[in-house]
mmCIF file of C-alpha atoms in Angstrom:
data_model
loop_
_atom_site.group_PDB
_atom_site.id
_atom_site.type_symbol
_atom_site.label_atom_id
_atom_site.label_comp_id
_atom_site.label_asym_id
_atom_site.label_seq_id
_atom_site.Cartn_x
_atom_site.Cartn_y
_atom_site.Cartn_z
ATOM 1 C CA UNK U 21 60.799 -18.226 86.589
ATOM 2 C CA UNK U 22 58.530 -15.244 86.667
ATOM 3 C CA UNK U 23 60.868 -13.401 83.796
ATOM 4 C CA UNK U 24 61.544 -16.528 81.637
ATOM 5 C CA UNK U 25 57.149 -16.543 81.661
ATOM 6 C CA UNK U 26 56.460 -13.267 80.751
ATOM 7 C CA UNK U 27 58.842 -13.326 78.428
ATOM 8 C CA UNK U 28 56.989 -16.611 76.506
ATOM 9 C CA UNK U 29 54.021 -14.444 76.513
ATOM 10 C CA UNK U 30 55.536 -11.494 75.399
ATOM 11 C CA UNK U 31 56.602 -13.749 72.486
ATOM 12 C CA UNK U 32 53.439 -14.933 72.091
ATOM 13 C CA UNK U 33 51.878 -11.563 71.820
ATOM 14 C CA UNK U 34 54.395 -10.447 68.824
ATOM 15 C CA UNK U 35 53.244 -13.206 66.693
ATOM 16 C CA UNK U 36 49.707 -13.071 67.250
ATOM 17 C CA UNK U 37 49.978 -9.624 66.284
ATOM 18 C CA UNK U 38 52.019 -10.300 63.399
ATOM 19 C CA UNK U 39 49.616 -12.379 62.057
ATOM 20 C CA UNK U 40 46.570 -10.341 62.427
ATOM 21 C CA UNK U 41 48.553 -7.227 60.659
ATOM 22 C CA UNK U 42 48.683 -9.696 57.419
ATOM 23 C CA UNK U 43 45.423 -10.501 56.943
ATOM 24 C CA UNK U 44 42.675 -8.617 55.112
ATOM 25 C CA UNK U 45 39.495 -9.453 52.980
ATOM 26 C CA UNK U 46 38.878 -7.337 49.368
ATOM 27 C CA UNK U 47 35.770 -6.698 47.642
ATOM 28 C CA UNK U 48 35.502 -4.628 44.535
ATOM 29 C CA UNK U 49 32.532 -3.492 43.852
ATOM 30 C CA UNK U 50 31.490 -2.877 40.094
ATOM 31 C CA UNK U 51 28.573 -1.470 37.990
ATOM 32 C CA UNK U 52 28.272 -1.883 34.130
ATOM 33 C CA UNK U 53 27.258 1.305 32.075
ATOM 34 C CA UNK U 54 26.513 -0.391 28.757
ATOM 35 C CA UNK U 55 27.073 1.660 25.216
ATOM 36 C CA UNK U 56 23.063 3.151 24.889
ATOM 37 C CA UNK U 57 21.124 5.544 22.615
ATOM 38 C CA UNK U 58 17.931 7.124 23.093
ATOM 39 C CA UNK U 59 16.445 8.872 20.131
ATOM 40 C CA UNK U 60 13.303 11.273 20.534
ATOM 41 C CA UNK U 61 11.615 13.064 17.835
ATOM 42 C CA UNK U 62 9.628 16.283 18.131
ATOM 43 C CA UNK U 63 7.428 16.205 14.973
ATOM 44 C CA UNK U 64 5.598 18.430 13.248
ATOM 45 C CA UNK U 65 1.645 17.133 12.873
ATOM 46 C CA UNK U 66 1.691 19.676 10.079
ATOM 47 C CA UNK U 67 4.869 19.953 7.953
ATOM 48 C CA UNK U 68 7.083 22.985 8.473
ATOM 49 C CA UNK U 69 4.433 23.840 11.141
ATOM 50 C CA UNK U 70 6.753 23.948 14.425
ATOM 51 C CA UNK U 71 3.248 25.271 16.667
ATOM 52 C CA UNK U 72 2.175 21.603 15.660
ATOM 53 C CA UNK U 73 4.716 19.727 17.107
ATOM 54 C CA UNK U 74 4.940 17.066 19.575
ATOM 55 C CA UNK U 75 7.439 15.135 20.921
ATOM 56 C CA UNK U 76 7.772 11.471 20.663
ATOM 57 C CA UNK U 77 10.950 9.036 21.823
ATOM 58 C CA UNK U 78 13.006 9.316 25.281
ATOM 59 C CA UNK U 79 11.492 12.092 27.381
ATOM 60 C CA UNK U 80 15.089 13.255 28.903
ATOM 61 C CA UNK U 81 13.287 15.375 31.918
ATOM 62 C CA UNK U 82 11.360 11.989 32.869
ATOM 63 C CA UNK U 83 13.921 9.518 31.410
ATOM 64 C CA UNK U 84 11.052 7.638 30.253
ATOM 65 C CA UNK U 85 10.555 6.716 26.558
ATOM 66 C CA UNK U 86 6.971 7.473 25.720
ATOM 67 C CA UNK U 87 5.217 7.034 22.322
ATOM 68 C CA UNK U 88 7.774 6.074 19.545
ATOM 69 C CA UNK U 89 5.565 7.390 16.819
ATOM 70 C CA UNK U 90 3.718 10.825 15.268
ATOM 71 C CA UNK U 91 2.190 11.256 12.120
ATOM 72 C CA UNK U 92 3.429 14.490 9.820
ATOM 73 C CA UNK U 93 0.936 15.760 7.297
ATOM 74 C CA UNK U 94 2.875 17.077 3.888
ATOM 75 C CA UNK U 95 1.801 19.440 1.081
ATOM 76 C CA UNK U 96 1.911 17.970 -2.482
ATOM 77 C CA UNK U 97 2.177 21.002 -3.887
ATOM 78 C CA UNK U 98 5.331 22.511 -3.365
ATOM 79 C CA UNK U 99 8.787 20.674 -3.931
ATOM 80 C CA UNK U 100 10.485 23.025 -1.661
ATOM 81 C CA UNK U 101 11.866 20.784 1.594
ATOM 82 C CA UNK U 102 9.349 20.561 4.315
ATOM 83 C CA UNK U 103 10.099 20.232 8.144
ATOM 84 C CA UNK U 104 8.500 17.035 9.591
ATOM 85 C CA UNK U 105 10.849 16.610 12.662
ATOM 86 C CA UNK U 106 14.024 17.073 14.548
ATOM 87 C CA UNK U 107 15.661 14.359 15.647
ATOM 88 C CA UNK U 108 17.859 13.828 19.104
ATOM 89 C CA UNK U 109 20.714 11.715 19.772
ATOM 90 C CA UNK U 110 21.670 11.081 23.117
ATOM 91 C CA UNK U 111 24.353 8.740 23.527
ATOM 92 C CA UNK U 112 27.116 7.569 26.080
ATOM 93 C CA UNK U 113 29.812 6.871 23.268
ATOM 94 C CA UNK U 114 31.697 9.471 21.400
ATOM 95 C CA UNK U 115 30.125 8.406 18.021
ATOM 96 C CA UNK U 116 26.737 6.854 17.034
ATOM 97 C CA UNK U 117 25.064 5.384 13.739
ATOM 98 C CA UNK U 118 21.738 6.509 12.415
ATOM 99 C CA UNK U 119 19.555 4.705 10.415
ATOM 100 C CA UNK U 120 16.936 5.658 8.184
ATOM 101 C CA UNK U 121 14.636 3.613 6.475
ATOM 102 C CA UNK U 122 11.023 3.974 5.242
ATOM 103 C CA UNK U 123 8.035 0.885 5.462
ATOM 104 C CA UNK U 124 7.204 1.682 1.612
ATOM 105 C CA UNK U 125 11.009 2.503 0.185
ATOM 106 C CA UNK U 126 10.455 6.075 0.607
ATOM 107 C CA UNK U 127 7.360 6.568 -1.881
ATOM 108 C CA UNK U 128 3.674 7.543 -0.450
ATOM 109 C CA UNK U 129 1.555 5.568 -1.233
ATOM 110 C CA UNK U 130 -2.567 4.540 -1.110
ATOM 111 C CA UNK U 131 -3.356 1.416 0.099
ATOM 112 C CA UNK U 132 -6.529 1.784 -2.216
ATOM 113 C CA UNK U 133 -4.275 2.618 -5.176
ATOM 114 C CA UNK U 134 -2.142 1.101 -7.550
ATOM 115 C CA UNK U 135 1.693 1.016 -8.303
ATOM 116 C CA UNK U 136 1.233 3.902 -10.348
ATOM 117 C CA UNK U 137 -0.284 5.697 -7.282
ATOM 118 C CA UNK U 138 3.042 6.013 -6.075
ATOM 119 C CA UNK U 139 4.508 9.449 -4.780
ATOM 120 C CA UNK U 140 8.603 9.290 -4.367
ATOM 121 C CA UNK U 141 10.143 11.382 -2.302
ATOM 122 C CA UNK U 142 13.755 11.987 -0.317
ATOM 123 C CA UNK U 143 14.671 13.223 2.743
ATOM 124 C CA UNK U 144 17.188 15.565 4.017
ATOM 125 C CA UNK U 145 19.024 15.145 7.375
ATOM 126 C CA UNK U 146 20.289 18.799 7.879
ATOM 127 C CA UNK U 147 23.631 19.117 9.630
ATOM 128 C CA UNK U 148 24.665 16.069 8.443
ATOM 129 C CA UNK U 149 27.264 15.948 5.656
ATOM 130 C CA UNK U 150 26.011 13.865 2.897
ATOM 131 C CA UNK U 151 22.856 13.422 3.818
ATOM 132 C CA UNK U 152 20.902 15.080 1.872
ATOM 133 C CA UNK U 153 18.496 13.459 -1.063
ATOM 134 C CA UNK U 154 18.080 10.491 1.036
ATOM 135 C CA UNK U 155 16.084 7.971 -1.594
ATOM 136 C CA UNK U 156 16.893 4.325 -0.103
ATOM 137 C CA UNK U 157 17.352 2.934 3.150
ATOM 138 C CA UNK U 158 20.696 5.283 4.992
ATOM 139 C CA UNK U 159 23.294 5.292 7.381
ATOM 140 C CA UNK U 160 25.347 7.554 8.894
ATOM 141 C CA UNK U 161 27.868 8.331 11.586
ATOM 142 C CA UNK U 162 26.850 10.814 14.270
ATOM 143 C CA UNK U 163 29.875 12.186 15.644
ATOM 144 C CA UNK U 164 30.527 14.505 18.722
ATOM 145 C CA UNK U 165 27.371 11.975 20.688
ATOM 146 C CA UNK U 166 28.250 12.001 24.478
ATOM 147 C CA UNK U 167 27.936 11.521 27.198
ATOM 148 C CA UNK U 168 25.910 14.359 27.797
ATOM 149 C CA UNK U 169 26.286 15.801 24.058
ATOM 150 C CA UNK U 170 22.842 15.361 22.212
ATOM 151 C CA UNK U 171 23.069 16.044 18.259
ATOM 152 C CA UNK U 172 19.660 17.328 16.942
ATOM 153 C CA UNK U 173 19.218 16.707 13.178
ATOM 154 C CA UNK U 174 15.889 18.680 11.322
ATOM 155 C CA UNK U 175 14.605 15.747 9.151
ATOM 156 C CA UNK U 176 13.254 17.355 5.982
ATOM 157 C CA UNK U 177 10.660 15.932 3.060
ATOM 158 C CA UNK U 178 11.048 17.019 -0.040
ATOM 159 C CA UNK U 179 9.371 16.036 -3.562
ATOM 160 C CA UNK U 180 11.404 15.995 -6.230
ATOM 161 C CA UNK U 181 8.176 16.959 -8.430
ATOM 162 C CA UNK U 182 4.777 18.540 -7.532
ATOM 163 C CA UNK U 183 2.114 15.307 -7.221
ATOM 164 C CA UNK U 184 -0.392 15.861 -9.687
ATOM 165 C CA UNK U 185 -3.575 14.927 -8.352
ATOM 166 C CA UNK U 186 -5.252 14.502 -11.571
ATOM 167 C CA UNK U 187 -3.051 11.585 -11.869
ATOM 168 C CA UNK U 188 -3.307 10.059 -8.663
ATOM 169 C CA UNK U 189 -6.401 8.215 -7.209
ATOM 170 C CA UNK U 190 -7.847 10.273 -3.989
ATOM 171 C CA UNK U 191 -7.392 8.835 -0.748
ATOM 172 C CA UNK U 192 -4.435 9.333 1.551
ATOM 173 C CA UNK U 193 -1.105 8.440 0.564
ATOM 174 C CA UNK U 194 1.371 7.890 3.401
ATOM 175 C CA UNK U 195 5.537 5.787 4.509
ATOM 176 C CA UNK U 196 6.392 5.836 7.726
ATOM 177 C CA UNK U 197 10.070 6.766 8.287
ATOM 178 C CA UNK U 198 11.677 4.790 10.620
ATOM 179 C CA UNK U 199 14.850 7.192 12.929
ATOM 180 C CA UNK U 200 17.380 4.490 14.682
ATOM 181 C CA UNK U 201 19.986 5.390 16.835
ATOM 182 C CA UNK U 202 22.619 3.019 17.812
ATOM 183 C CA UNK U 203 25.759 3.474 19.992
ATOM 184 C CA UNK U 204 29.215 2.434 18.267
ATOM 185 C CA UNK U 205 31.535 0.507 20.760
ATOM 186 C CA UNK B 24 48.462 -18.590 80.268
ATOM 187 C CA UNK B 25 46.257 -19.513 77.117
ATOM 188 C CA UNK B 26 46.811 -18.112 73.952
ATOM 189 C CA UNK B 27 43.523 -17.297 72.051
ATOM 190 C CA UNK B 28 44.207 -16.989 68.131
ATOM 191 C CA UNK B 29 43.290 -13.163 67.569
ATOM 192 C CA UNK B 30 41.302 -14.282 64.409
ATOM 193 C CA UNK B 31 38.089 -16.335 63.356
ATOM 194 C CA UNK B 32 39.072 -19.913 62.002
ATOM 195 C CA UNK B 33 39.278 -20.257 58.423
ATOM 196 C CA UNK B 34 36.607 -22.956 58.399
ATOM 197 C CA UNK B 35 34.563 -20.225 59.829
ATOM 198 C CA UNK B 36 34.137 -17.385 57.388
ATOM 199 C CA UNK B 37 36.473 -19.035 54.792
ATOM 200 C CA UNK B 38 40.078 -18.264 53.871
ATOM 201 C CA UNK B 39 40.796 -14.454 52.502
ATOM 202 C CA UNK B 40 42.288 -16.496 49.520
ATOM 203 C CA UNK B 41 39.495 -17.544 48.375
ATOM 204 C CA UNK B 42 37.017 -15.017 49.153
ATOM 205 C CA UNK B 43 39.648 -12.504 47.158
ATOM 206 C CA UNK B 44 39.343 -14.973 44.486
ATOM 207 C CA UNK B 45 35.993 -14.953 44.192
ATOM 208 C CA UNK B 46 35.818 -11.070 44.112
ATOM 209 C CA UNK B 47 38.072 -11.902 41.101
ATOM 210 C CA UNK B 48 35.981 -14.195 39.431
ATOM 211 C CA UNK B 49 33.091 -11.842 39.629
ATOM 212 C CA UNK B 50 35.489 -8.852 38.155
ATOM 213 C CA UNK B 51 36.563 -11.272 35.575
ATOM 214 C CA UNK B 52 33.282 -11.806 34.189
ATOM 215 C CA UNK B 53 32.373 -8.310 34.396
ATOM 216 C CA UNK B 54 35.266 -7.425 32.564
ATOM 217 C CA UNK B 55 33.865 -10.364 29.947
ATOM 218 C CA UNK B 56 30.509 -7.949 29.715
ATOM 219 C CA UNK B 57 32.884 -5.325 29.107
ATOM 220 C CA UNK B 58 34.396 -6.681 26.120
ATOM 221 C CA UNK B 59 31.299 -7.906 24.345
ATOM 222 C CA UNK B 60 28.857 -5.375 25.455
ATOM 223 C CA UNK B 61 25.004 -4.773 24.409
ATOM 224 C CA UNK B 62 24.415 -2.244 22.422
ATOM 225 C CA UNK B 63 21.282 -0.779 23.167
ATOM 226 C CA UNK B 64 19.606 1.038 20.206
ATOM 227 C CA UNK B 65 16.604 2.959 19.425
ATOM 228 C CA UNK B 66 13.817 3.547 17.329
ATOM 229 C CA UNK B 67 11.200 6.026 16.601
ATOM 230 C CA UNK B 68 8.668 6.642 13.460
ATOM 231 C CA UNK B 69 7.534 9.374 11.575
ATOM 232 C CA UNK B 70 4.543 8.597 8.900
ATOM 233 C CA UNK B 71 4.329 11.128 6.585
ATOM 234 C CA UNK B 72 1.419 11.773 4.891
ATOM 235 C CA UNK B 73 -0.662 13.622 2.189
ATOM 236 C CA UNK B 74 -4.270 13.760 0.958
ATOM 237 C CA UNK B 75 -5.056 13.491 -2.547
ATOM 238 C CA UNK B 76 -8.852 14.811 -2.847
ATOM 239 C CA UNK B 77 -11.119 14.089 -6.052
ATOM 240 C CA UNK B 78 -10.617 16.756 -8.799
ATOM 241 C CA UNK B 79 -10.922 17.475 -12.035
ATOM 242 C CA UNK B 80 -9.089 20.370 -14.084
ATOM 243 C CA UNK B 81 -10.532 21.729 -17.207
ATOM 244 C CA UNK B 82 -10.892 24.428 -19.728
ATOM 245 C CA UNK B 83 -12.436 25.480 -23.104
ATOM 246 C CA UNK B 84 -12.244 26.397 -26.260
ATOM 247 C CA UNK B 85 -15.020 29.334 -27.555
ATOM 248 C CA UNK B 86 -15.545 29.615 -30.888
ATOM 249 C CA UNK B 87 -16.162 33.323 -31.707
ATOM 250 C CA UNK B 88 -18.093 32.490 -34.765
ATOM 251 C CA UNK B 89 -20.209 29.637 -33.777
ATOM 252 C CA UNK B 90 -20.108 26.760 -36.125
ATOM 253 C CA UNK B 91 -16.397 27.938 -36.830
ATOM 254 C CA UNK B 92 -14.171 25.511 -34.899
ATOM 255 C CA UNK B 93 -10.951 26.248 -36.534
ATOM 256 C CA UNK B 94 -10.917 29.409 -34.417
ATOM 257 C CA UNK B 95 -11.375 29.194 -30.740
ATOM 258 C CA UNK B 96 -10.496 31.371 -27.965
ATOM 259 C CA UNK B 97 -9.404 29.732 -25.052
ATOM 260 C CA UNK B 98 -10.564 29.830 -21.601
ATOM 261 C CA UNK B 99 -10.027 28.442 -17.987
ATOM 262 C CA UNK B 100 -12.118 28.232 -15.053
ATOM 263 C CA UNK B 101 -13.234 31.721 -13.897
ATOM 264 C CA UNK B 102 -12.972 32.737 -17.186
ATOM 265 C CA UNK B 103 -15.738 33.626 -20.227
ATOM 266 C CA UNK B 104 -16.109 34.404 -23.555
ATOM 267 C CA UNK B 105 -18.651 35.151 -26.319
ATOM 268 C CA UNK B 106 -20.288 33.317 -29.561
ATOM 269 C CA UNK B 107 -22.020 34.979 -31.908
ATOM 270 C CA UNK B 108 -24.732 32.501 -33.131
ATOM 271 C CA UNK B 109 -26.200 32.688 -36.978
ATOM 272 C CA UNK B 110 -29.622 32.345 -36.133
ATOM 273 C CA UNK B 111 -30.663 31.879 -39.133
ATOM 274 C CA UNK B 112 -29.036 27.971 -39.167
ATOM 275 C CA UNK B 113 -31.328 25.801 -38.115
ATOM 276 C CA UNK B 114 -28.484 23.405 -37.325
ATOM 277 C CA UNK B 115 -26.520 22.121 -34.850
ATOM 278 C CA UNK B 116 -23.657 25.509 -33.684
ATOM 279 C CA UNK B 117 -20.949 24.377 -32.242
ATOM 280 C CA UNK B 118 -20.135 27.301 -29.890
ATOM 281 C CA UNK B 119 -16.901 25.890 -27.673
ATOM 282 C CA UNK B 120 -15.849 22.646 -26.308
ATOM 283 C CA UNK B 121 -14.359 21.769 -23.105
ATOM 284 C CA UNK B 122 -11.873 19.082 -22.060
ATOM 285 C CA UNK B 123 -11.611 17.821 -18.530
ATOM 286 C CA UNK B 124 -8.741 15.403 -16.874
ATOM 287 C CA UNK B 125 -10.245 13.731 -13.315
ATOM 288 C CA UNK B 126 -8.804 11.607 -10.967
ATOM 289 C CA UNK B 127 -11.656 9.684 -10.155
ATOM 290 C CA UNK B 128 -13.563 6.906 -12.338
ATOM 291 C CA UNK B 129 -16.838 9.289 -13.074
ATOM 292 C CA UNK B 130 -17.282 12.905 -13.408
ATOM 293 C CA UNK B 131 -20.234 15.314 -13.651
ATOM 294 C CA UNK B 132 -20.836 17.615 -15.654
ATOM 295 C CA UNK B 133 -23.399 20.650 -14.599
ATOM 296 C CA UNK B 134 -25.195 22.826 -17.291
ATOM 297 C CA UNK B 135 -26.728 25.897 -15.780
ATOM 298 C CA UNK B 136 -27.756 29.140 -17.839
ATOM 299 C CA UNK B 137 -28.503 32.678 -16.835
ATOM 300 C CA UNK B 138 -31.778 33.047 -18.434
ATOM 301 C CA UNK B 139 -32.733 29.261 -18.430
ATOM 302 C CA UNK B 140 -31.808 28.413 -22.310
ATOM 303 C CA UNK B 141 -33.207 31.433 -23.860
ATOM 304 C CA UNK B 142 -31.739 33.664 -25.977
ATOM 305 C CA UNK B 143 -32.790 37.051 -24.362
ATOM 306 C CA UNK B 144 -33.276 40.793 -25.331
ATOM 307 C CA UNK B 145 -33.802 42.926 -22.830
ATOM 308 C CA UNK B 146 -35.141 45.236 -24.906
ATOM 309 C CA UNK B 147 -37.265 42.567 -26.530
ATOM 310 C CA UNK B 148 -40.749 42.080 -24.481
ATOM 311 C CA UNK B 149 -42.593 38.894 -24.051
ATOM 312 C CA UNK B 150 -41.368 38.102 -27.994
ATOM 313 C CA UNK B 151 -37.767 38.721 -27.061
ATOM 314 C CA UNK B 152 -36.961 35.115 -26.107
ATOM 315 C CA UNK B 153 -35.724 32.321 -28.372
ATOM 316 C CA UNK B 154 -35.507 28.885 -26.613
ATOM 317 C CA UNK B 155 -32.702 26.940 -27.812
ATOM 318 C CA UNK B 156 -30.916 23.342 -27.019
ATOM 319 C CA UNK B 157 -27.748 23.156 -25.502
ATOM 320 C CA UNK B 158 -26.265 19.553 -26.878
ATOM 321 C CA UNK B 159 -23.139 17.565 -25.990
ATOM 322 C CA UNK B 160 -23.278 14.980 -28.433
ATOM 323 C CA UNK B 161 -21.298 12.463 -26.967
ATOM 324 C CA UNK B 162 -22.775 12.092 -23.614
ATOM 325 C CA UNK B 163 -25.673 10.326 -23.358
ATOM 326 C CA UNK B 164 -28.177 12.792 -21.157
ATOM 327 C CA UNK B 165 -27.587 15.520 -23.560
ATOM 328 C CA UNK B 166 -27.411 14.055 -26.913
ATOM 329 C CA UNK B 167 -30.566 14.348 -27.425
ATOM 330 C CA UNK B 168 -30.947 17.725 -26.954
ATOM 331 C CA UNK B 169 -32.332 18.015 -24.164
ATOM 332 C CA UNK B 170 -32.112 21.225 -21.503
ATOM 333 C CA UNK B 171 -30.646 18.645 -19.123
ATOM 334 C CA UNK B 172 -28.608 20.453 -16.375
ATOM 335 C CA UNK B 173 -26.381 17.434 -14.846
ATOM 336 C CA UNK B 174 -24.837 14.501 -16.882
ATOM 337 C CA UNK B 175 -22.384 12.262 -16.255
ATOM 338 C CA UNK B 176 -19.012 11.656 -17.907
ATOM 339 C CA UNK B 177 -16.903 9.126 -17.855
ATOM 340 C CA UNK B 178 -12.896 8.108 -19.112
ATOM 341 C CA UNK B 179 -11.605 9.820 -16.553
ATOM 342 C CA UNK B 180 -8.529 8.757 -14.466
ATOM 343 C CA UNK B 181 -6.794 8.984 -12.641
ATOM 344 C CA UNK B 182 -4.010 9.171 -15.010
ATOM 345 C CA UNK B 183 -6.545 9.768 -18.089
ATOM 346 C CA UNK B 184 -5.309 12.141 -20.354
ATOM 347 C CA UNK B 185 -7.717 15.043 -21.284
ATOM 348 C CA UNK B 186 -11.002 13.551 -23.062
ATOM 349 C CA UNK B 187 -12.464 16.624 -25.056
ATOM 350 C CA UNK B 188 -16.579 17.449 -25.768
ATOM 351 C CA UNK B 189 -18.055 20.120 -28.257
ATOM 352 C CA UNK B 190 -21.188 22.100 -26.784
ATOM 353 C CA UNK B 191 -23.520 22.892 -29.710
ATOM 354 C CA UNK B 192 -26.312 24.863 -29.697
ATOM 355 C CA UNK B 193 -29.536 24.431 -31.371
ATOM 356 C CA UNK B 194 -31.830 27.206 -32.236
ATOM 357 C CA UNK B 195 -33.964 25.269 -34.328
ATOM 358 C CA UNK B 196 -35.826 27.117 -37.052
ATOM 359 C CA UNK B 197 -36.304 30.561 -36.487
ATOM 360 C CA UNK B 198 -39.232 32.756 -38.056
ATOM 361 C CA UNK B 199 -37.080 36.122 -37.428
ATOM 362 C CA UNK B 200 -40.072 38.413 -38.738
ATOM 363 C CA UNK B 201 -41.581 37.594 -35.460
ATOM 364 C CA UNK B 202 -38.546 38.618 -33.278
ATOM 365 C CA UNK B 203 -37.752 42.398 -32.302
ATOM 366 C CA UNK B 204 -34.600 43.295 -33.372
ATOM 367 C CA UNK B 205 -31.191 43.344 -31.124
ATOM 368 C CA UNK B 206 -28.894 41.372 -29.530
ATOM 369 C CA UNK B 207 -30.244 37.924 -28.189
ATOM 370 C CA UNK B 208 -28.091 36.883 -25.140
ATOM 371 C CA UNK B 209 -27.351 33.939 -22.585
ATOM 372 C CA UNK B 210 -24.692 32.937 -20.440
ATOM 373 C CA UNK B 211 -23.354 29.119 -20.685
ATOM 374 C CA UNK B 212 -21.951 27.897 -17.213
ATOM 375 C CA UNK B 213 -20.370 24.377 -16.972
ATOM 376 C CA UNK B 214 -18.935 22.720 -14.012
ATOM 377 C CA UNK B 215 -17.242 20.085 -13.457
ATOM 378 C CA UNK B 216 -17.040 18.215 -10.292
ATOM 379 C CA UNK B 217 -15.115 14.485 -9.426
ATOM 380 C CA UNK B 218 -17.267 11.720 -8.109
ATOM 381 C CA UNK B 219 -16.189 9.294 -6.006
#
């Protein structure tokens, strides 16, 4: 009687721990890096100037984007190209577009002026194959972008022709160029 | 002896089926995140920009033989050269002109002299000045005549083309018995500056 009882519970004791070797709970744990772009600028207050410069955009040692915007000041004189800023990439996917487009269809102009007050110009995104003589709003494909692989493009000004200022009403004459960076899937 | 079930009850914690399930629910609509993801761009702006100041560009024409205006010598800023005067003509000498292209509505002119609009010889004494007029016909202040040192001009731009004046010089009439001899001298200087 004694055996035939501790055999029962022996019994017992196999299933019960054949059951408990079965079961198990799973959680996966997941975090979402989304495609992302930060663009900083470090801009010349003076054209061509570099001891000028200051840097606007993402701030990569605070990760912080800080003032999106500087203000380049550009001789009228000369039609050879003219520094106003480099431009950074950084992106987490292999390729990027960049954007460039201007608030006055990349002419200066005088808000005091006329049409005819107008100063066109082009810009010249060096390192960049084909982008060079940039007159109307631009795209292009920045290749080589990341992770961890920032592409710096010098953003030149050039006139096509010296401004005469004999012809143009005084005052200041100004477009603001707008950079955009955005990651490609 | 009683058995004790080596586990929670399912009603307890519920089943590992469906807590697994809901661990794939929650993957599954990561994964939908994944597929359709936000792309996060971004911007910054550069403003270029240039001053245009006021300014006017000019030059001359000097007529060696004053009065002569089919031969001129021509000047720019900085620059000089001479008329010889017949001071004998009690008329109006036309001794250069000077055209002027501005970018602002109004310009001045400024006429200044080195000896104050007198014919001088240093050699000459108290008699050895000859007062003259310096006249710019078409502007109003000096039409007349008159010594006047500023006057105004306008037609200018911006985007005028050149608008052109003749300086003429008026001796008047001349009793040359009562003038030492020699050469009889002054230095014209005009400026022009843009007004606002």
């Amino acid at each position: 009687m004694s055996k035939a009882v501790c055999l029962l519970a022996a019994m017992a004791a196999l299933v019960a721990q054949s059951a408990s070797a079965n079961d198990s709970v799973s959680v996966t744990v997941t975090g979402m890096v989304e495609p992302r772009c930060e663009v900083s600028g470090f801009v010349r207050q003076i054209a061509g100037v570099n001891a000028t410069a200051i840097g606007i955009g993402y701030d990569v040692n605070t990760g912080v984007t800080g003032q999106t915007f500087a203000t380049s000041r550009v001789e009228l004189a000369i039609t050879s190209p003219q520094l106003l800023a480099d431009v950074t990439a950084r992106c987490n996917t292999g390729t990027a577009t960049l954007m460039l487009a201007t608030d006055n269809n990349f002419r200066l102009r005088n808000p005091a002026g006329s049409n005819a007050d107008e100063i066109p110009f082009v810009l010249n995104l060096i390192g960049q194959r084909g982008a060079a003589g940039i007159a109307a709003p631009f795209t292009t494909v920045l290749t080589n972008t990341g992770p961890n692989r920032p592409q710096v493009r010098p953003l030149q000004f050039v006139l096509p022709m010296r401004a005469d200022p004999a012809m143009l009403t005084p005052g200041t004459y100004s477009d603001t160029i707008r950079v955009t960076i955005t990651p490609n899937p | 002896m009683k058995l004790t079930p080596p586990f929670p009850r399912a009603a307890d914690i519920g089943s590992p089926r469906t807590l697994r399930a809901e661990c794939w629910a929650a993957a599954a609509a990561v994964s939908s995140l994944a597929c359709a993801p936000a792309l996060a761009d971004d911007t910054i702006a550069i403003t270029a920009t240039a001053e245009v100041a006021p300014v006017c560009v000019f030059d001359g024409q000097v007529f060696p033989n004053a009065g002569n205006i089919t031969i001129g010598e021509q000047i720019t800023a900085g620059q000089r050269a001479t008329s010889l005067l017949n001071l004998a003509d009690s008329r109006d000498q036309a001794i250069g002109s000077f055209r002027f292209q501005c970018n602002t509505p109004a310009a001045a002119v400024t006429i200044t002299t080195l000896n104050d609009f007198n014919l001088v010889n240093p050699a000459g004494g108290p008699a050895g000045q000859i007062r003259y007029l310096l006249k710019i016909p078409e502007v109003a202040q000096l039409a007349g005549g008159f010594a006047v040192t500023t006057a105004y001009l306008d037609s200018t731009g911006p985007g005028a083309s050149f608008t052109e004046r003749l300086l003429l010089v008026d001796v008047g009439t001349l009793n040359l018995f009562n003038i030492a001899p020699g050469f009889y001298t002054d230095q014209v200087i005009l400026t022009i500056q843009a007004n606002q």
